Short mmCIF file of C-alpha atoms (C1' of nucleotides) in Angstrom, two decimals:
data_model
loop_
_atom_site.label_atom_id
_atom_site.label_comp_id
_atom_site.label_asym_id
_atom_site.label_seq_id
_atom_site.Cartn_x
_atom_site.Cartn_y
_atom_site.Cartn_z
CA UNK A 1 0.00 0.00 0.00
CA UNK A 2 1.58 3.33 -1.02
CA UNK A 3 2.08 5.93 1.70
CA UNK A 4 0.03 9.15 1.45
CA UNK A 5 1.95 11.43 -0.92
CA UNK A 6 1.78 14.37 1.50
CA UNK A 7 3.53 12.37 4.23
CA UNK A 8 6.79 14.08 5.24
CA UNK A 9 9.63 12.41 7.10
CA UNK A 10 10.67 14.78 9.91
CA UNK A 11 13.30 12.52 11.51
CA UNK A 12 14.28 8.83 11.39
CA UNK A 13 11.29 8.10 13.66
CA UNK A 14 8.80 10.90 13.03
CA UNK A 15 6.44 11.29 10.06
CA UNK A 16 4.05 14.16 9.52
CA UNK A 17 0.80 14.72 7.66
CA UNK A 18 0.55 18.50 7.17
CA UNK A 19 -2.75 20.35 7.70
CA UNK A 20 -3.23 20.35 3.91
CA UNK A 21 -3.66 16.54 4.02
CA UNK A 22 -7.30 16.86 4.99
CA UNK A 23 -9.81 19.70 5.14
CA UNK A 24 -10.46 20.86 8.70
CA UNK A 25 -7.13 19.83 10.26
CA UNK A 26 -6.19 22.34 12.96
CA UNK A 27 -2.74 20.89 13.59
CA UNK A 28 -0.52 18.43 11.70
CA UNK A 29 -0.69 14.72 12.52
CA UNK A 30 2.52 12.98 13.55
CA UNK A 31 3.23 9.29 13.49
CA UNK A 32 6.16 7.80 15.40
CA UNK A 33 7.49 4.91 13.35
CA UNK A 34 10.46 3.38 11.57
CA UNK A 35 10.36 2.99 7.81
CA UNK A 36 9.34 -0.63 8.24
CA UNK A 37 6.49 0.23 10.62
CA UNK A 38 5.17 3.18 8.63
CA UNK A 39 5.05 1.05 5.50
CA UNK A 40 3.03 -1.57 7.36
CA UNK A 41 0.48 0.94 8.66
CA UNK A 42 -3.07 0.76 7.41
CA UNK A 43 -4.43 3.74 5.45
CA UNK A 44 -7.06 4.05 8.18
CA UNK A 45 -4.36 5.13 10.65
CA UNK A 46 -3.46 8.16 8.51
CA UNK A 47 -7.13 9.05 8.03
CA UNK A 48 -7.95 8.65 11.70
CA UNK A 49 -4.89 10.57 12.94
CA UNK A 50 -5.90 13.37 10.54
CA UNK A 51 -9.54 13.27 11.77
CA UNK A 52 -8.31 13.66 15.34
CA UNK A 53 -6.29 16.70 14.23
CA UNK A 54 -9.64 18.35 13.38
CA UNK A 55 -11.00 18.18 16.95
CA UNK A 56 -11.57 21.50 18.71
CA UNK A 57 -8.84 22.58 21.08
CA UNK A 58 -6.19 20.10 19.95
CA UNK A 59 -2.75 21.36 20.91
CA UNK A 60 0.53 20.76 19.10
CA UNK A 61 -0.06 17.64 17.05
CA UNK A 62 -2.38 14.69 16.75
CA UNK A 63 -0.07 11.73 17.42
CA UNK A 64 -0.01 8.05 16.67
CA UNK A 65 2.47 5.71 18.39
CA UNK A 66 4.51 3.08 16.50
CA UNK A 67 2.12 0.28 17.51
CA UNK A 68 -0.78 2.25 16.03
CA UNK A 69 -3.58 0.57 14.16
CA UNK A 70 -7.19 1.18 13.17
CA UNK A 71 -9.58 1.79 16.08
CA UNK A 72 -12.98 3.26 16.94
CA UNK A 73 -12.71 6.92 15.88
CA UNK A 74 -9.16 7.46 17.10
CA UNK A 75 -6.45 5.02 16.07
CA UNK A 76 -5.33 2.67 18.83
CA UNK A 77 -1.99 4.24 19.69
CA UNK A 78 -3.63 7.65 19.38
CA UNK A 79 -2.78 10.66 21.50
CA UNK A 80 -4.44 14.08 21.61
CA UNK A 81 -3.83 16.88 24.14
CA UNK A 82 -6.71 19.32 24.32
CA UNK A 83 -6.87 22.81 25.68
CA UNK A 84 -9.35 22.20 28.54
CA UNK A 85 -10.99 25.60 28.16
CA UNK A 86 -11.62 25.55 24.40
CA UNK A 87 -11.34 21.86 23.64
CA UNK A 88 -13.47 18.74 23.63
CA UNK A 89 -13.42 15.41 25.40
CA UNK A 90 -14.06 12.41 23.15
CA UNK A 91 -14.82 8.85 24.35
CA UNK A 92 -13.32 7.54 21.10
CA UNK A 93 -9.99 9.01 22.25
CA UNK A 94 -10.06 6.87 25.36
CA UNK A 95 -11.57 3.66 24.08
CA UNK A 96 -14.40 1.38 25.14
CA UNK A 97 -12.19 -0.41 27.62
CA UNK A 98 -11.54 2.58 29.87
CA UNK A 99 -8.26 2.18 31.80
CA UNK A 100 -7.29 -0.96 30.07
CA UNK A 101 -3.76 -1.23 31.44
CA UNK A 102 -0.73 -3.32 32.34
CA UNK A 103 0.61 -4.37 35.70
CA UNK A 104 4.01 -5.94 36.30
CA UNK A 105 4.70 -7.89 39.50
CA UNK A 106 8.09 -9.05 40.76
CA UNK A 107 8.97 -12.35 42.45
CA UNK A 108 12.28 -13.45 44.00
CA UNK A 109 11.91 -16.84 42.31
CA UNK A 110 14.03 -18.06 39.42
CA UNK A 111 12.94 -19.89 36.30
CA UNK A 112 14.59 -23.05 37.69
CA UNK A 113 12.39 -22.84 40.81
CA UNK A 114 9.19 -22.06 38.95
CA UNK A 115 9.43 -24.42 35.98
CA UNK A 116 8.65 -27.63 37.98
CA UNK A 117 5.49 -25.96 39.32
CA UNK A 118 4.52 -24.12 36.11
CA UNK A 119 1.51 -26.28 35.22
CA UNK A 120 0.20 -26.10 38.80
CA UNK A 121 0.65 -22.32 38.88
CA UNK A 122 -1.03 -21.69 35.53
CA UNK A 123 -3.90 -24.08 36.31
CA UNK A 124 -4.44 -22.47 39.71
CA UNK A 125 -4.30 -18.95 38.26
CA UNK A 126 -6.83 -20.04 35.65
CA UNK A 127 -9.21 -21.29 38.31
CA UNK A 128 -8.78 -18.24 40.60
CA UNK A 129 -8.90 -15.45 38.00
CA UNK A 130 -12.05 -15.73 35.86
CA UNK A 131 -11.40 -15.23 32.14
CA UNK A 132 -13.55 -14.82 29.05
CA UNK A 133 -16.52 -12.75 27.91
CA UNK A 134 -19.19 -12.44 30.55
CA UNK A 135 -17.08 -13.99 33.30
CA UNK A 136 -18.02 -13.21 36.89
CA UNK A 137 -15.67 -12.62 39.79
CA UNK A 138 -15.35 -14.63 42.96
CA UNK A 139 -16.16 -11.42 44.83
CA UNK A 140 -19.61 -9.89 44.49
CA UNK A 141 -20.26 -6.55 46.16
CA UNK A 142 -23.41 -4.58 46.96
CA UNK A 143 -24.29 -1.56 44.88
CA UNK A 144 -23.33 0.92 47.61
CA UNK A 145 -19.95 -0.78 48.01
CA UNK A 146 -19.39 -0.78 44.27
CA UNK A 147 -19.96 2.97 44.20
CA UNK A 148 -17.12 3.35 46.73
CA UNK A 149 -14.89 1.22 44.52
CA UNK A 150 -15.74 3.38 41.51
CA UNK A 151 -14.80 6.52 43.40
CA UNK A 152 -11.80 5.20 45.34
CA UNK A 153 -10.14 2.62 43.07
CA UNK A 154 -7.19 0.87 44.72
CA UNK A 155 -7.76 2.87 47.93
CA UNK A 156 -10.85 0.72 48.55
CA UNK A 157 -8.70 -2.40 48.15
CA UNK A 158 -6.21 -1.08 50.70
CA UNK A 159 -9.01 -0.45 53.22
CA UNK A 160 -10.38 -3.96 52.71
CA UNK A 161 -7.01 -5.69 53.05
CA UNK A 162 -6.62 -6.55 49.35
CA UNK A 163 -3.59 -4.29 48.95
CA UNK A 164 -0.54 -2.99 50.81
CA UNK A 165 0.34 0.71 50.75
CA UNK A 166 3.25 0.11 48.38
CA UNK A 167 0.88 -1.32 45.73
CA UNK A 168 -0.83 2.06 45.51
CA UNK A 169 2.40 4.06 45.46
CA UNK A 170 3.54 1.99 42.48
CA UNK A 171 0.33 2.50 40.49
CA UNK A 172 -0.17 5.45 38.12
CA UNK A 173 -1.96 8.24 40.05
CA UNK A 174 -1.86 6.11 43.21
CA UNK A 175 -4.56 3.82 41.80
CA UNK A 176 -7.26 6.50 41.96
CA UNK A 177 -8.33 9.32 39.67
CA UNK A 178 -9.89 11.75 42.13
CA UNK A 179 -13.19 13.32 41.13
CA UNK A 180 -14.93 10.13 40.05
CA UNK A 181 -18.67 10.53 40.69
CA UNK A 182 -20.80 7.39 40.56
CA UNK A 183 -23.95 9.53 40.34
CA UNK A 184 -22.87 10.19 36.74
CA UNK A 185 -22.83 6.46 35.94
CA UNK A 186 -25.97 4.65 34.70
CA UNK A 187 -27.56 1.90 36.79
CA UNK A 188 -27.02 -0.42 33.87
CA UNK A 189 -23.26 0.16 34.02
CA UNK A 190 -23.21 -0.41 37.77
CA UNK A 191 -25.24 -3.62 37.46
CA UNK A 192 -22.77 -4.93 34.91
CA UNK A 193 -19.85 -4.04 37.15
CA UNK A 194 -21.06 -5.61 40.40
CA UNK A 195 -19.67 -9.08 39.70
CA UNK A 196 -16.68 -8.11 37.56
CA UNK A 197 -14.08 -7.28 40.16
CA UNK A 198 -11.01 -9.53 39.92
CA UNK A 199 -11.81 -10.75 36.40
CA UNK A 200 -9.56 -10.72 33.38
CA UNK A 201 -11.98 -10.55 30.44
CA UNK A 202 -11.31 -11.66 26.88
CA UNK A 203 -9.57 -10.58 23.68
CA UNK A 204 -5.98 -9.54 24.30
CA UNK A 205 -6.39 -9.62 28.07
CA UNK A 206 -4.08 -12.08 29.77
CA UNK A 207 -1.98 -12.90 32.80
CA UNK A 208 1.49 -14.19 32.03
CA UNK A 209 4.37 -15.71 33.99
CA UNK A 210 7.58 -14.40 32.43
CA UNK A 211 11.32 -14.70 32.86
CA UNK A 212 14.03 -12.03 32.71
CA UNK A 213 17.05 -13.87 31.29
CA UNK A 214 20.45 -12.20 31.87
CA UNK A 215 21.06 -11.82 28.11
CA UNK A 216 17.80 -9.87 27.85
CA UNK A 217 18.69 -7.31 30.51
CA UNK A 218 19.62 -4.28 28.41
CA UNK A 219 20.31 -1.76 31.17
CA UNK A 220 21.72 -3.38 34.32
CA UNK A 221 21.58 -0.30 36.50
CA UNK A 222 17.96 0.65 35.84
CA UNK A 223 16.89 -3.01 35.87
CA UNK A 224 18.34 -3.29 39.39
CA UNK A 225 16.55 -0.15 40.49
CA UNK A 226 13.31 -1.69 39.15
CA UNK A 227 13.89 -4.83 41.25
CA UNK A 228 15.14 -7.12 38.47
CA UNK A 229 18.21 -8.34 40.36
CA UNK A 230 18.63 -12.11 40.00
CA UNK A 231 19.50 -14.14 36.89
CA UNK A 232 16.41 -15.78 35.32
CA UNK A 233 14.12 -13.90 37.69
CA UNK A 234 10.42 -14.67 37.27
CA UNK A 235 7.88 -11.85 36.98
CA UNK A 236 4.14 -11.73 36.34
CA UNK A 237 2.61 -9.37 33.80
CA UNK A 238 -1.10 -8.89 33.29
CA UNK A 239 -3.35 -6.84 31.08
CA UNK A 240 -7.02 -5.99 31.66
CA UNK A 241 -9.39 -3.08 32.16
CA UNK A 242 -12.80 -1.99 33.42
CA UNK A 243 -14.77 -4.83 31.75
CA UNK A 244 -18.46 -4.32 31.00
CA UNK A 245 -18.63 -1.44 33.48
CA UNK A 246 -16.34 0.84 31.48
CA UNK A 247 -17.79 -0.41 28.21
CA UNK A 248 -21.29 0.60 29.31
CA UNK A 249 -20.09 4.05 30.40
CA UNK A 250 -18.43 4.61 27.02
CA UNK A 251 -21.58 3.44 25.21
CA UNK A 252 -23.90 5.62 27.34
CA UNK A 253 -21.91 8.79 26.80
CA UNK A 254 -21.24 8.23 23.11
CA UNK A 255 -25.02 8.19 22.65
CA UNK A 256 -25.49 11.27 24.80
CA UNK A 257 -22.73 13.20 23.01
CA UNK A 258 -24.14 12.33 19.58
CA UNK A 259 -27.45 13.96 20.56
CA UNK A 260 -26.02 17.27 21.80
CA UNK A 261 -22.84 17.64 19.80
CA UNK A 262 -24.33 19.36 16.75
CA UNK A 263 -27.63 20.86 17.98
CA UNK A 264 -26.41 22.22 21.32
CA UNK A 265 -22.71 22.90 20.70
CA UNK A 266 -22.43 23.31 16.94
CA UNK A 267 -19.66 20.73 16.75
CA UNK A 268 -19.29 18.70 13.58
CA UNK A 269 -16.90 15.78 13.20
CA UNK A 270 -15.57 14.00 10.13
CA UNK A 271 -16.53 10.65 11.65
CA UNK A 272 -19.46 9.89 13.96
CA UNK A 273 -17.10 7.74 15.99
CA UNK A 274 -15.39 10.96 17.09
CA UNK A 275 -18.50 12.02 19.04
CA UNK A 276 -17.41 14.60 21.60
CA UNK A 277 -18.56 17.44 23.84
CA UNK A 278 -16.82 20.57 25.07
CA UNK A 279 -14.76 19.55 28.09
CA UNK A 280 -16.24 22.41 30.14
CA UNK A 281 -19.87 21.59 29.20
CA UNK A 282 -22.18 19.73 31.63
CA UNK A 283 -22.09 16.68 29.33
CA UNK A 284 -18.29 16.81 29.07
CA UNK A 285 -17.86 17.10 32.83
CA UNK A 286 -20.37 14.30 33.48
CA UNK A 287 -18.50 11.97 31.15
CA UNK A 288 -15.18 12.94 32.75
CA UNK A 289 -16.57 12.10 36.22
CA UNK A 290 -18.08 8.82 34.97
CA UNK A 291 -14.94 7.88 33.03
CA UNK A 292 -12.91 8.32 36.23
CA UNK A 293 -15.21 5.76 37.89
CA UNK A 294 -14.31 3.27 35.17
CA UNK A 295 -10.62 4.16 35.57
CA UNK A 296 -10.91 3.48 39.30
CA UNK A 297 -12.81 0.23 38.83
CA UNK A 298 -10.05 -0.96 36.49
CA UNK A 299 -7.34 -0.09 39.05
CA UNK A 300 -9.32 -1.99 41.71
CA UNK A 301 -9.82 -4.87 39.26
CA UNK A 302 -6.08 -5.17 38.66
CA UNK A 303 -5.45 -4.87 42.39
CA UNK A 304 -7.86 -7.75 43.10
CA UNK A 305 -6.10 -9.82 40.47
CA UNK A 306 -2.76 -9.08 42.16
CA UNK A 307 -4.33 -10.25 45.43
CA UNK A 308 -5.36 -13.52 43.73
CA UNK A 309 -1.88 -13.95 42.24
CA UNK A 310 -0.40 -13.61 45.74
CA UNK A 311 -2.84 -16.26 47.04
CA UNK A 312 -2.03 -18.65 44.19
CA UNK A 313 1.76 -18.38 44.53
CA UNK A 314 1.45 -18.69 48.30
CA UNK A 315 -0.69 -21.86 47.93
CA UNK A 316 1.65 -23.50 45.45
CA UNK A 317 4.93 -22.67 47.23
CA UNK A 318 3.52 -22.86 50.79
CA UNK A 319 5.13 -19.55 51.66
CA UNK A 320 4.00 -16.05 52.49
CA UNK A 321 3.56 -14.05 49.24
CA UNK A 322 5.89 -11.32 50.47
CA UNK A 323 8.57 -13.93 51.30
CA UNK A 324 8.23 -14.89 47.63
CA UNK A 325 8.94 -11.25 46.74
CA UNK A 326 5.49 -10.70 45.17
CA UNK A 327 5.79 -6.94 44.99
CA UNK A 328 4.53 -4.42 42.50
CA UNK A 329 6.93 -3.13 39.90
CA UNK A 330 4.40 -0.75 38.35
CA UNK A 331 0.89 -0.34 36.94
CA UNK A 332 0.22 1.83 33.90
CA UNK A 333 -3.07 2.85 32.36
CA UNK A 334 -3.29 2.99 28.60
CA UNK A 335 -6.87 4.10 27.87
CA UNK A 336 -7.60 7.35 29.72
CA UNK A 337 -7.98 11.09 29.50
CA UNK A 338 -6.66 13.26 32.28
CA UNK A 339 -5.59 16.78 33.10
CA UNK A 340 -1.82 16.99 33.20
CA UNK A 341 0.73 19.80 33.17
CA UNK A 342 3.10 19.89 30.22
CA UNK A 343 5.66 22.38 28.97
CA UNK A 344 4.46 24.07 25.80
CA UNK A 345 7.04 26.40 24.24
CA UNK A 346 8.80 26.46 27.60
CA UNK A 347 5.72 27.43 29.62
CA UNK A 348 3.70 25.00 31.79
CA UNK A 349 0.14 24.43 30.60
CA UNK A 350 -2.65 22.24 31.82
CA UNK A 351 -3.91 19.96 29.06
CA UNK A 352 -6.52 17.23 28.78
CA UNK A 353 -4.40 14.37 27.48
CA UNK A 354 -6.33 11.60 25.68
CA UNK A 355 -4.32 8.38 25.46
CA UNK A 356 -5.90 5.51 23.59
CA UNK A 357 -3.65 2.48 23.51
CA UNK A 358 -0.76 4.67 24.59
CA UNK A 359 1.26 4.69 27.80
CA UNK A 360 2.34 7.57 30.00
CA UNK A 361 6.13 7.70 29.97
CA UNK A 362 7.49 10.27 32.42
CA UNK A 363 11.20 10.93 32.07
CA UNK A 364 13.84 11.04 34.84
CA UNK A 365 13.28 13.77 37.40
CA UNK A 366 9.50 14.00 37.02
CA UNK A 367 8.06 15.14 40.35
CA UNK A 368 4.93 13.00 39.82
CA UNK A 369 7.01 9.81 40.10
CA UNK A 370 7.52 7.85 43.33
CA UNK A 371 10.97 8.56 44.77
CA UNK A 372 12.29 5.11 43.85
CA UNK A 373 11.81 5.81 40.14
CA UNK A 374 12.66 9.49 39.99
CA UNK A 375 16.21 8.86 38.83
CA UNK A 376 15.39 6.16 36.27
CA UNK A 377 12.17 7.56 34.84
CA UNK A 378 8.78 5.86 34.98
CA UNK A 379 8.59 2.12 34.35
CA UNK A 380 6.81 1.55 31.04
CA UNK A 381 5.29 -1.85 30.30
CA UNK A 382 4.87 -2.81 26.65
CA UNK A 383 3.03 -6.10 26.34
CA UNK A 384 3.82 -8.21 23.31
CA UNK A 385 2.21 -11.39 22.11
CA UNK A 386 2.46 -14.65 24.05
CA UNK A 387 4.86 -15.94 21.40
CA UNK A 388 7.38 -13.17 21.19
CA UNK A 389 7.62 -11.60 24.63
CA UNK A 390 7.21 -8.17 26.18
CA UNK A 391 9.34 -5.22 27.26
CA UNK A 392 9.98 -3.29 30.42
CA UNK A 393 11.25 0.19 29.56
CA UNK A 394 11.80 3.48 31.35
CA UNK A 395 10.48 6.91 30.44
CA UNK A 396 12.90 9.28 28.68
CA UNK A 397 12.90 13.07 28.63
CA UNK A 398 12.39 13.04 24.85
CA UNK A 399 8.78 12.13 25.60
CA UNK A 400 8.23 15.81 26.44
CA UNK A 401 7.51 16.11 22.71
CA UNK A 402 4.66 13.58 22.95
CA UNK A 403 3.09 14.85 26.17
CA UNK A 404 5.02 12.16 28.08
CA UNK A 405 3.61 9.29 26.02
CA UNK A 406 4.94 6.13 24.42
CA UNK A 407 3.63 2.90 22.85
CA UNK A 408 1.56 0.30 24.74
CA UNK A 409 1.89 -3.01 22.92
CA UNK A 410 2.95 -4.56 19.69
CA UNK A 411 -0.13 -3.55 17.71
CA UNK A 412 -2.15 -5.78 15.40
CA UNK A 413 -1.18 -6.25 11.78
CA UNK A 414 -4.40 -8.03 10.82
CA UNK A 415 -8.00 -8.21 11.93
CA UNK A 416 -9.18 -10.83 14.38
CA UNK A 417 -11.18 -12.34 11.53
CA UNK A 418 -8.10 -12.66 9.32
CA UNK A 419 -6.06 -14.11 12.18
CA UNK A 420 -8.70 -16.75 12.82
CA UNK A 421 -8.52 -17.84 9.19
CA UNK A 422 -4.73 -17.97 9.22
CA UNK A 423 -4.01 -19.58 12.60
CA UNK A 424 -5.46 -22.42 14.63
CA UNK A 425 -5.73 -22.16 18.39
CA UNK A 426 -5.17 -25.86 19.16
CA UNK A 427 -2.09 -26.08 16.96
CA UNK A 428 -0.72 -22.85 18.44
CA UNK A 429 -1.20 -24.17 21.95
CA UNK A 430 0.73 -27.35 21.07
CA UNK A 431 3.56 -25.46 19.36
CA UNK A 432 3.94 -23.16 22.33
CA UNK A 433 3.91 -26.09 24.76
CA UNK A 434 6.84 -27.59 22.80
CA UNK A 435 8.67 -24.30 23.28
CA UNK A 436 8.07 -24.44 27.03
CA UNK A 437 5.18 -21.96 27.11
CA UNK A 438 2.12 -23.36 28.86
CA UNK A 439 -1.21 -21.73 28.02
CA UNK A 440 -4.66 -22.13 29.55
CA UNK A 441 -7.65 -20.59 27.78
CA UNK A 442 -11.34 -21.24 27.49
CA UNK A 443 -11.39 -19.99 23.92
CA UNK A 444 -9.11 -21.64 21.34
CA UNK A 445 -10.64 -19.35 18.71
CA UNK A 446 -9.63 -16.39 20.85
CA UNK A 447 -6.14 -17.84 21.12
CA UNK A 448 -5.82 -17.92 17.32
CA UNK A 449 -6.82 -14.25 17.19
CA UNK A 450 -3.93 -13.47 19.50
CA UNK A 451 -1.28 -15.43 17.57
CA UNK A 452 2.12 -13.74 17.47
CA UNK A 453 1.86 -13.61 13.69
CA UNK A 454 -1.16 -11.28 13.97
CA UNK A 455 0.99 -8.65 15.67
CA UNK A 456 3.77 -6.27 14.72
CA UNK A 457 7.36 -7.05 15.65
CA UNK A 458 7.58 -6.09 19.33
CA UNK A 459 11.38 -5.68 19.08
CA UNK A 460 10.90 -3.11 16.34
CA UNK A 461 8.19 -1.21 18.25
CA UNK A 462 10.28 -1.07 21.45
CA UNK A 463 13.41 -0.05 19.51
CA UNK A 464 11.56 2.79 17.77
CA UNK A 465 10.25 4.19 21.06
CA UNK A 466 13.86 4.32 22.27
CA UNK A 467 15.22 5.82 19.06
CA UNK A 468 12.49 8.47 19.23
CA UNK A 469 13.58 9.31 22.79
CA UNK A 470 10.27 8.24 24.38
CA UNK A 471 11.21 5.15 26.43
CA UNK A 472 14.43 3.21 26.95
CA UNK A 473 14.49 -0.59 26.74
CA UNK A 474 15.48 -2.09 30.10
CA UNK A 475 14.54 -5.79 29.99
CA UNK A 476 12.92 -8.04 27.43
CA UNK A 477 10.66 -10.52 29.21
CA UNK A 478 9.92 -13.96 27.76
CA UNK A 479 6.70 -15.90 28.39
CA UNK A 480 6.65 -19.15 30.40
CA UNK A 481 2.95 -19.55 31.15
CA UNK A 482 -0.18 -17.64 30.25
CA UNK A 483 -3.88 -17.59 31.05
CA UNK A 484 -6.15 -15.81 28.63
CA UNK A 485 -9.79 -15.21 27.86
"C1'" DA B 1 -12.71 -4.25 24.24
"C1'" DT B 2 -18.04 -5.96 25.00
"C1'" DG B 3 -23.99 -10.16 29.20
"C1'" DT B 4 -19.67 -9.63 21.01
"C1'" DG B 5 -24.28 -7.45 15.89
"C1'" DC B 6 -27.68 -4.96 11.37
#
DNA sequence: ATGTGC
């Protein structure tokens, strides 16, 4: 597929569509990619990044990260910073799975210690962490309790004994976006959420046991400061979000925005999927307060899953989970919008940063970071496929250009439908087992959709983020065992 | 992504 002829190469890793690319663009669109990745990008990414550049109040550039691909309205990998006074908030810039995110957990166990118990561990994780569409959690809460969870996030877990203080310190925003208001959430969304705490979900959501081999440690010093200190150290990475709760909130507000956008606010968009409302309007503020509830539910969901992981490892090894070194490394959101301060032309400005399939990546010295990571920069977790592995990186100061943002995953190269035609889940499971990767799933079709071959080259994506000055590769993590929906 | 949709 030929690249758009207006596309300009700004640097080895930055490509730009000027405002002349499409009528209505207020700022240029920039795509962070190598030559290989830009050539593999779907046309839809260019169109969608340009559509986002037309949204009121967009500041600087509309961005797409190197793992970018086609999404609902915004590309997945999309980033837009809005002026909060003049700009809009758009659910399509956050995604249906609000606060879908990654959490990385340390252990002090080695591959040699874990391998003999791998099947037991994976089987037990699979039975303790519900997976799949429509799965229900082992914890059901009352509506009033759920409203607290939606407003407090991980803080609720700490109060109930499902977290230790350090878990919250090592979660983006302390595991709670303040200002969540459950009165702005529909009863339907709350009903869907009641039984979803501690559940993984489906699609590309998974929980993986991984190993950090010495040859894959790329920066010894920062790796040590992140707690990767022993050869062949085992870690646990998982990926999930706000389940049906967040999905319902996104659906509710997309409908509401579509009704008022034109008639009440005179906003027109190139694509209905970019439904939006002025951030300072009642509708915009209601969505922001409801979205924060979904963000908080997702933080609490990941915290409950961490609690289950601690129980499982403790059961299998007959030791206290903290003796096993089951400590947080970090938790990053990758589907949110939030008010953040960024330097624009040398002056600090508050901006509403939409990240959709994009990770915050604060560089060294950022005051928002916990003290233990202030020197290194923020841990960034880029999840790859179960075949090819994942990366732990650290934020770099070059990310000032992208509102402190980097990639979030490897990014699909083909649709789920195509992947299902090309790969077979049962065969994949067998092949991976032969390579020492044990997978439990209740959907072999879903497994085929997540085949490594359906994704971009994770090594290339991680390398490009480093070359672009967004995030530095610290450790490549290889899969040993995986549960998925 | 999603009690998977026109």
